[in-house]
């Protein structure tokens, strides 16, 4: 049965998956965004629904002041004996911790902090019920993969950390997961770093503490050599995987990968979640996808009901009593600044702006899950002097484009502002007869964000555009791991949004938009 990758597009990296009967649950990392660690549910590994977050309170998820891509690194989600567990790292606050719940769609516990260091923690239960905690780190001064026994409810280490592997020779051995099959303990790692050299390796041992031996396929998954043509560069940086056996005995691998904006090593919509079938050879070693490669369209014996067409369109009339799960905040929100009533959301913007380092701007934001999206918002309310309210394409505080209304001495203006590194400027502005209502729009493809507005009774008017390149992960001025959002925001004043709608076109224009440069013949 055919399916399309990525199965969970947009900024959804470091996927971890578990299964309860014929229900699959998948968690991804969230860094400085709140709530933390989304839980997606599926019955067929193709149609996924966002059903909850593991970290929904300020005590579970203290992000105050964290750097861009600080906060929550890679999670692991596991189910054992009636209880769900999620283990992850808050690199900004106290490190590794475990939360648990017996209702995955309900409230998760407060963190049980774990003394073993490192990042990318995972849990494994042996047949005798012993629970093990594994993470990468350098607890004994030696960088590598460390293992200890643990009480998963309290986080108490029951044995000291022991170094069990330094990986298979790639740099940055991380994202360890342990599995048991036919009497073997399998240790799967990400190596090579989460960029274009990313890969997945597999080792095994008869004793969980080793010694581990490497398999015949090294690595079991990588796209590091795939740079021959646009199609093959459509997927890069494959790695940070987890595997699962479905109810039919078929095995699957989920991993992160990126889709570059096209012919350059830049990606803006984040590291996304991909799916590949996995089979075991006669010697008990895994074969992933097409001999260690993943494709945008794959064919495999999917479990559960036949997939229905996938759409990442989204609309919100703000009619509910609570905000739709898809909306995120940057760091811990000041909840009193967000008022949901009378079928609109009112944002009470303060002095914290989209460009405030370490701040929580008054913004609700939605992951951009396709290159080609068109998002419209209906905004209403008076705009004060110096206030900025509108629509933003947001990567982080030093990489965002904002279409906003502001009040100046001589009247109201619609402006296109850009913050790229320390360059904060308005590249287009137009005086408007603003009577308290306006529609705002952003259209994107793999190369451009194009911003437009429409006054009541008027036509759409394009104000300006910005290249996707400065909002790409590789272009940010520090190592980051996230992706672009489409957001609604307000600074230094209040504004209301009556509706928001986004249509996502899953396929790129073919050929994709290119940044062309007309060579001039030199005489
Ligand atoms: C993740 C680790 C990594 O924890 O990036 O580069 C971190 N490798 O596996 C954030 O995704």
XYZ file of C-alpha atoms and ligand atoms in Angstrom:
534
model
C 0.000 0.000 0.000
C 1.488 3.372 -0.995
C 2.041 6.246 1.429
C 3.698 9.649 1.228
C 6.570 10.949 3.372
C 6.901 12.847 5.605
C 4.118 11.261 7.653
C 4.193 14.184 10.105
C 5.480 17.191 8.167
C 6.808 20.465 9.497
C 8.928 20.954 12.567
C 8.455 17.506 14.186
C 11.966 16.175 14.874
C 13.452 13.333 16.909
C 10.334 11.107 16.588
C 9.722 8.300 19.105
C 6.905 5.755 18.706
C 5.095 3.165 20.796
C 2.100 0.869 20.241
C -0.793 -0.244 22.470
C -2.827 -2.911 20.637
C -3.589 -1.348 17.261
C -3.034 2.260 18.434
C 0.256 3.978 17.612
C 1.496 7.036 19.538
C 4.369 9.257 18.413
C 6.179 12.085 20.244
C 8.558 14.744 18.909
C 10.853 17.379 20.433
C 9.844 21.002 20.977
C 12.793 23.048 22.353
C 11.663 26.571 23.369
C 8.056 26.100 22.272
C 5.130 25.554 24.644
C 3.300 23.218 25.279
C 6.052 20.611 25.111
C 6.298 17.197 23.392
C 3.193 16.709 21.210
C 1.528 13.289 21.157
C 0.239 12.180 17.757
C -2.099 9.166 17.362
C -2.599 6.862 14.378
C -4.052 3.448 13.533
C -2.240 3.047 10.206
C 1.067 5.008 10.568
C -0.072 7.405 7.832
C -3.061 9.361 9.180
C -1.891 11.112 12.359
C -3.888 13.289 14.747
C -2.436 15.636 17.362
C -4.187 14.495 20.553
C -2.237 15.988 23.466
C 1.070 17.291 24.822
C 3.075 15.642 27.604
C 4.210 18.955 29.131
C 1.419 21.472 29.654
C 2.277 23.263 32.919
C 5.031 25.688 33.884
C 6.334 23.236 36.505
C 6.622 20.405 33.956
C 8.122 22.782 31.371
C 10.117 25.737 32.766
C 11.405 27.554 29.652
C 11.823 31.070 31.006
C 14.734 32.806 29.241
C 15.900 29.714 27.362
C 17.992 30.237 24.254
C 16.593 29.539 20.786
C 16.546 25.701 20.488
C 17.192 25.369 24.221
C 14.540 23.708 26.370
C 13.234 20.280 25.364
C 15.490 18.058 23.291
C 14.672 14.553 22.052
C 11.898 12.557 23.781
C 11.236 8.834 24.018
C 7.700 7.528 24.542
C 7.110 4.006 25.849
C 4.186 1.940 27.204
C 4.677 -0.674 29.919
C 2.191 -2.544 32.059
C -0.668 -0.049 31.725
C 1.438 3.097 32.051
C 2.790 5.543 29.437
C 6.232 7.041 30.065
C 7.954 9.941 28.308
C 11.592 10.653 29.008
C 13.427 13.701 27.660
C 15.923 16.442 28.495
C 15.325 20.070 29.445
C 18.786 21.372 28.526
C 17.882 24.738 30.062
C 16.637 23.379 33.394
C 17.980 20.381 35.343
C 18.481 17.917 32.449
C 16.884 14.465 32.085
C 13.422 13.667 33.479
C 10.557 11.195 33.159
C 6.812 11.909 33.211
C 4.116 9.240 33.217
C 0.364 8.810 32.847
C -2.199 6.036 32.540
C -4.272 8.273 30.241
C -2.205 9.448 27.260
C -4.863 12.017 26.350
C -4.975 13.357 29.929
C -2.663 15.045 32.370
C 0.906 13.758 32.691
C 2.787 13.625 36.008
C 5.248 16.144 37.353
C 8.866 15.447 36.282
C 10.885 12.718 38.015
C 14.423 14.046 37.528
C 17.208 11.591 36.644
C 20.795 12.072 37.756
C 22.397 10.360 34.711
C 23.475 13.137 32.323
C 23.623 13.467 28.571
C 20.742 13.968 26.124
C 18.436 11.746 24.061
C 17.372 9.496 26.951
C 15.388 6.296 26.321
C 13.797 3.554 28.433
C 13.814 -0.234 27.943
C 12.014 -2.926 29.967
C 13.528 -6.420 29.949
C 11.352 -9.544 30.174
C 11.920 -9.689 33.951
C 10.410 -6.206 34.326
C 13.729 -4.477 34.966
C 13.677 -0.948 33.558
C 16.836 0.528 32.024
C 17.675 4.173 31.284
C 20.079 4.890 28.382
C 21.380 8.234 27.160
C 24.384 9.723 25.400
C 26.744 11.734 27.545
C 30.157 11.924 29.167
C 29.422 11.097 32.807
C 32.838 9.497 33.277
C 34.693 12.018 31.105
C 34.375 9.636 28.165
C 31.747 10.563 25.582
C 29.456 7.689 24.696
C 26.274 5.788 25.471
C 25.610 5.174 29.173
C 23.187 2.678 30.730
C 21.778 2.189 34.226
C 18.837 0.447 35.901
C 16.134 2.879 37.009
C 12.846 3.258 38.826
C 10.858 4.892 35.997
C 8.269 6.365 38.372
C 10.691 8.121 40.701
C 13.693 8.562 38.374
C 15.937 6.920 41.003
C 19.031 5.280 39.469
C 19.311 1.711 40.818
C 22.813 1.089 39.417
C 25.635 3.440 38.467
C 25.903 4.669 34.870
C 28.028 2.360 32.748
C 29.559 3.169 29.348
C 28.223 0.531 26.925
C 29.153 1.940 23.511
C 31.035 4.747 21.784
C 29.093 4.178 18.579
C 30.253 2.783 15.263
C 32.793 5.447 14.384
C 30.545 8.375 13.425
C 30.750 11.619 15.359
C 28.126 12.463 17.981
C 26.768 9.009 18.838
C 23.341 9.866 20.263
C 19.624 9.024 20.214
C 20.162 5.543 21.719
C 17.265 3.079 21.845
C 17.475 -0.551 23.055
C 15.248 -3.336 21.691
C 15.215 -7.098 22.356
C 14.562 -9.698 19.651
C 15.332 -13.426 19.556
C 17.521 -13.166 22.668
C 19.626 -10.294 21.315
C 19.766 -6.778 22.781
C 19.877 -4.304 19.867
C 21.367 -0.824 20.382
C 20.327 1.642 17.670
C 22.109 5.004 17.514
C 22.125 8.199 15.487
C 25.631 9.194 14.426
C 27.222 11.851 12.203
C 25.317 14.798 13.687
C 21.787 15.850 12.797
C 22.882 17.637 9.613
C 23.741 16.317 6.116
C 26.046 13.575 7.454
C 23.323 12.094 9.662
C 22.974 8.313 9.820
C 21.515 5.475 11.898
C 23.601 2.523 13.132
C 22.678 -0.794 14.745
C 24.699 -3.002 17.125
C 23.714 -6.034 19.210
C 24.862 -8.035 22.261
C 23.810 -11.029 24.327
C 24.235 -8.939 27.502
C 22.532 -5.530 27.742
C 25.736 -4.061 29.138
C 27.657 -5.414 26.104
C 29.998 -6.001 24.458
C 28.081 -4.839 21.398
C 28.983 -5.882 17.855
C 28.212 -3.934 14.699
C 26.068 -5.417 11.939
C 26.926 -6.002 8.275
C 25.099 -2.883 7.067
C 26.755 0.299 8.215
C 24.940 2.585 8.431
C 21.458 1.014 8.259
C 20.048 4.386 7.138
C 21.603 7.510 5.655
C 21.160 10.036 2.834
C 24.633 11.506 3.230
C 25.670 10.371 -0.273
C 22.388 11.421 -1.894
C 23.241 14.669 -3.629
C 23.003 13.654 -7.293
C 19.825 15.375 -8.380
C 16.966 17.405 -6.996
C 14.728 14.376 -6.402
C 17.288 12.540 -4.306
C 18.171 15.718 -2.457
C 14.470 15.967 -1.710
C 15.313 14.068 1.483
C 18.463 14.716 3.512
C 19.826 14.324 7.053
C 17.953 11.074 7.789
C 18.594 9.824 11.306
C 17.429 9.964 14.941
C 15.139 6.953 14.517
C 12.938 4.655 16.589
C 11.499 1.303 15.519
C 8.271 -0.566 16.287
C 6.654 -3.911 15.460
C 3.023 -3.602 14.390
C 0.178 -5.960 15.311
C 0.796 -7.968 12.112
C 4.450 -8.644 12.938
C 5.761 -6.096 10.415
C 8.450 -3.680 11.595
C 8.648 0.044 10.956
C 11.192 2.813 11.430
C 10.346 6.457 12.068
C 13.116 9.016 11.779
C 13.753 12.668 11.225
C 14.795 14.031 7.842
C 14.732 17.365 6.050
C 13.478 18.551 2.674
C 15.873 21.268 1.453
C 14.264 24.318 -0.184
C 15.849 23.133 -3.402
C 19.378 22.911 -4.876
C 20.972 24.503 -1.843
C 21.659 23.014 1.574
C 19.007 25.042 3.368
C 15.731 23.969 4.921
C 13.118 26.186 6.566
C 10.137 24.027 7.604
C 12.146 21.982 10.077
C 13.270 18.414 10.586
C 10.182 16.306 9.844
C 8.998 12.771 10.744
C 9.389 10.103 8.048
C 8.365 6.410 7.923
C 10.139 3.421 6.380
C 9.410 -0.320 6.445
C 12.092 -2.401 8.170
C 12.752 -6.118 7.644
C 15.156 -8.459 9.466
C 17.533 -10.643 7.427
C 18.186 -14.318 8.228
C 21.100 -13.380 10.485
C 18.840 -11.065 12.474
C 20.067 -7.708 11.154
C 17.716 -4.926 9.977
C 17.248 -3.657 6.427
C 15.600 -0.210 6.307
C 13.481 1.018 3.394
C 15.179 0.871 -0.009
C 18.535 -0.553 1.215
C 18.919 2.207 3.794
C 17.177 4.940 1.830
C 13.796 6.596 2.268
C 11.687 8.018 -0.554
C 8.869 10.574 -0.642
C 6.485 7.836 -1.862
C 6.911 4.306 -0.497
C 4.986 1.063 -0.711
C 4.694 -1.245 2.302
C 2.183 -3.465 4.196
C 0.642 -0.733 6.363
C -1.287 -1.843 9.461
C -4.842 -0.920 10.341
C -7.415 0.838 8.161
C -6.496 1.981 4.654
C -5.071 5.514 4.718
C -7.444 8.374 3.948
C -6.185 11.409 1.963
C -3.836 13.491 4.112
C -4.460 17.214 4.429
C -2.677 19.810 6.536
C -5.243 22.527 5.917
C -6.287 24.260 9.115
C -8.994 26.726 10.098
C -9.963 28.285 13.415
C -12.970 30.511 14.148
C -11.841 30.779 17.785
C -15.283 29.524 18.871
C -14.041 27.039 21.467
C -13.499 27.555 25.186
C -9.874 26.476 24.779
C -7.291 27.119 22.126
C -6.870 24.515 19.388
C -4.033 22.087 20.223
C -2.124 23.100 17.081
C -1.420 26.609 18.413
C 1.932 27.002 20.198
C 3.614 29.740 22.212
C 7.281 30.713 22.431
C 8.410 29.801 25.973
C 5.966 29.996 28.899
C 3.044 32.245 27.869
C 1.617 35.030 30.060
C -1.849 33.505 29.977
C -3.677 36.728 30.860
C -2.539 38.152 27.527
C -4.708 35.663 25.592
C -8.491 36.073 25.883
C -10.669 33.602 23.953
C -14.289 34.769 23.895
C -17.121 35.916 21.592
C -15.682 33.802 18.754
C -12.414 35.640 18.618
C -9.042 35.654 20.299
C -7.805 38.935 21.728
C -4.073 39.357 22.158
C -2.988 41.894 24.783
C 0.510 42.642 23.539
C 3.074 44.033 25.940
C 6.625 45.285 25.685
C 7.992 41.815 24.735
C 8.319 41.758 20.962
C 8.937 38.966 18.436
C 12.582 40.077 18.490
C 13.067 40.006 22.259
C 15.783 37.393 22.985
C 14.570 34.843 25.529
C 11.116 36.425 25.730
C 7.601 35.111 25.333
C 6.034 37.467 22.760
C 2.240 37.705 22.655
C 1.800 35.312 19.732
C -0.008 32.096 18.872
C 1.831 30.106 16.210
C 1.170 27.122 13.955
C 3.852 24.876 12.457
C 4.332 25.432 8.711
C 3.836 21.900 7.398
C 4.350 22.382 3.647
C 6.469 24.583 1.428
C 3.378 25.905 -0.340
C 0.903 27.362 2.136
C -1.553 30.239 2.007
C -2.641 31.641 5.368
C -5.263 34.364 5.964
C -6.334 36.089 9.154
C -9.165 38.554 9.890
C -7.935 41.156 12.348
C -10.088 43.732 14.137
C -9.708 46.525 16.662
C -8.116 49.923 17.099
C -4.336 50.176 16.846
C -2.497 52.520 19.218
C 0.562 54.648 18.505
C 3.621 52.396 18.246
C 1.527 49.217 18.440
C 2.335 46.386 16.020
C -0.278 43.683 15.374
C -0.527 41.179 12.561
C 0.697 37.994 10.892
C 4.216 36.584 11.048
C 6.396 33.938 9.403
C 8.464 33.153 12.483
C 11.553 30.959 12.969
C 12.933 32.624 16.096
C 13.621 36.062 17.577
C 16.306 36.849 14.997
C 14.584 35.334 11.956
C 11.016 36.467 11.213
C 8.973 38.453 8.687
C 5.955 40.376 9.995
C 2.969 41.886 8.176
C 1.549 44.348 10.692
C -0.675 47.404 11.184
C 0.709 50.315 13.185
C -0.400 53.838 14.056
C 1.939 56.768 13.284
C 1.622 60.513 13.762
C 0.071 60.938 10.314
C -2.187 57.895 10.367
C -2.329 54.129 10.044
C 0.135 52.078 8.034
C 0.378 48.471 6.890
C 4.033 47.420 7.001
C 6.282 44.472 6.168
C 8.977 44.194 8.816
C 11.965 41.854 8.703
C 14.287 40.739 11.478
C 17.272 38.804 10.100
C 20.193 38.516 12.540
C 20.605 42.052 13.919
C 18.991 43.651 10.838
C 15.582 44.968 11.886
C 13.893 46.959 9.130
C 10.631 47.726 7.380
C 10.984 46.890 3.693
C 7.536 47.999 2.596
C 4.810 50.193 4.066
C 1.632 51.824 2.855
C -0.678 54.336 4.503
C -4.194 52.877 4.742
C -7.650 54.047 5.691
C -7.869 51.556 8.575
C -11.339 51.559 10.142
C -10.674 48.748 12.590
C -10.879 45.773 10.221
C -8.371 44.208 7.817
C -7.489 40.830 6.310
C -3.862 39.711 6.232
C -2.341 36.963 4.068
C 0.953 35.168 3.557
C 1.598 32.886 0.587
C 4.716 30.729 0.574
C 6.624 28.410 -1.710
C 10.070 26.906 -1.287
C 11.770 30.210 -2.086
C 9.503 33.095 -1.009
C 7.013 34.391 1.547
C 4.641 36.882 -0.132
C 2.553 39.183 2.070
C -0.765 40.818 1.087
C -3.652 42.669 2.736
C -7.284 43.500 1.985
C -9.408 46.261 3.486
C -13.189 45.806 3.753
C -14.742 46.069 0.286
C -11.316 46.173 -1.338
C -9.122 43.800 -3.345
C -6.102 41.855 -2.147
C -2.972 44.003 -2.509
C 0.536 42.541 -2.335
C 2.768 44.586 -0.027
C 6.058 42.747 -0.352
C 7.925 39.476 0.002
C 10.923 37.881 1.682
C 13.108 34.908 0.761
C 12.764 31.717 2.768
C 16.566 31.448 2.998
C 17.102 33.683 6.068
C 14.452 31.691 7.935
C 16.272 28.390 7.330
C 17.875 26.372 10.127
C 21.326 26.468 8.502
C 21.128 30.273 8.198
C 20.362 31.027 11.850
C 23.166 32.721 13.763
C 23.486 29.853 16.242
C 22.902 26.089 15.987
C 19.146 25.599 16.005
C 16.838 22.639 15.559
C 13.398 24.073 14.904
C 11.290 25.196 11.934
C 9.069 28.014 10.687
C 5.693 28.901 12.161
C 2.844 31.042 10.853
C 1.722 33.177 13.764
C -0.711 35.887 14.941
C 0.865 38.487 17.220
C 0.485 41.815 18.978
C 3.036 44.135 20.555
C 2.343 47.208 22.779
C -1.417 47.042 22.404
C -4.407 44.727 22.066
C -5.976 43.337 18.904
C -8.555 40.656 18.055
C -8.529 37.948 15.411
C -11.929 36.636 14.303
C -10.651 33.811 12.097
C -7.605 32.114 10.692
C -7.366 29.762 7.732
C -4.431 27.950 6.161
C -4.357 25.792 3.043
C -1.337 23.579 2.468
C -0.389 22.243 -0.948
C 1.600 19.083 -0.293
C 3.300 19.082 -3.680
C 6.024 21.475 -4.665
C 5.724 23.388 -7.908
C 7.547 21.246 -10.467
C 10.209 22.332 -11.164
C 10.492 24.026 -7.786
C 10.921 27.786 -7.731
C 14.569 28.614 -8.159
C 16.527 31.727 -7.241
C 17.793 32.521 -10.720
C 20.689 34.773 -11.611
C 20.972 36.049 -15.138
C 24.639 35.706 -16.074
C 25.732 38.682 -18.126
C 28.087 37.977 -21.037
C 31.394 39.708 -20.255
C 32.842 41.410 -23.361
C 18.841 15.808 19.623
C 20.090 15.093 19.229
C 20.614 15.970 18.159
O 18.581 15.724 20.980
O 19.961 17.134 18.110
O 22.134 16.596 16.598
C 19.195 17.225 19.266
N 21.548 15.685 17.414
O 19.829 13.794 18.779
C 17.991 18.051 19.032
O 17.213 17.499 18.005
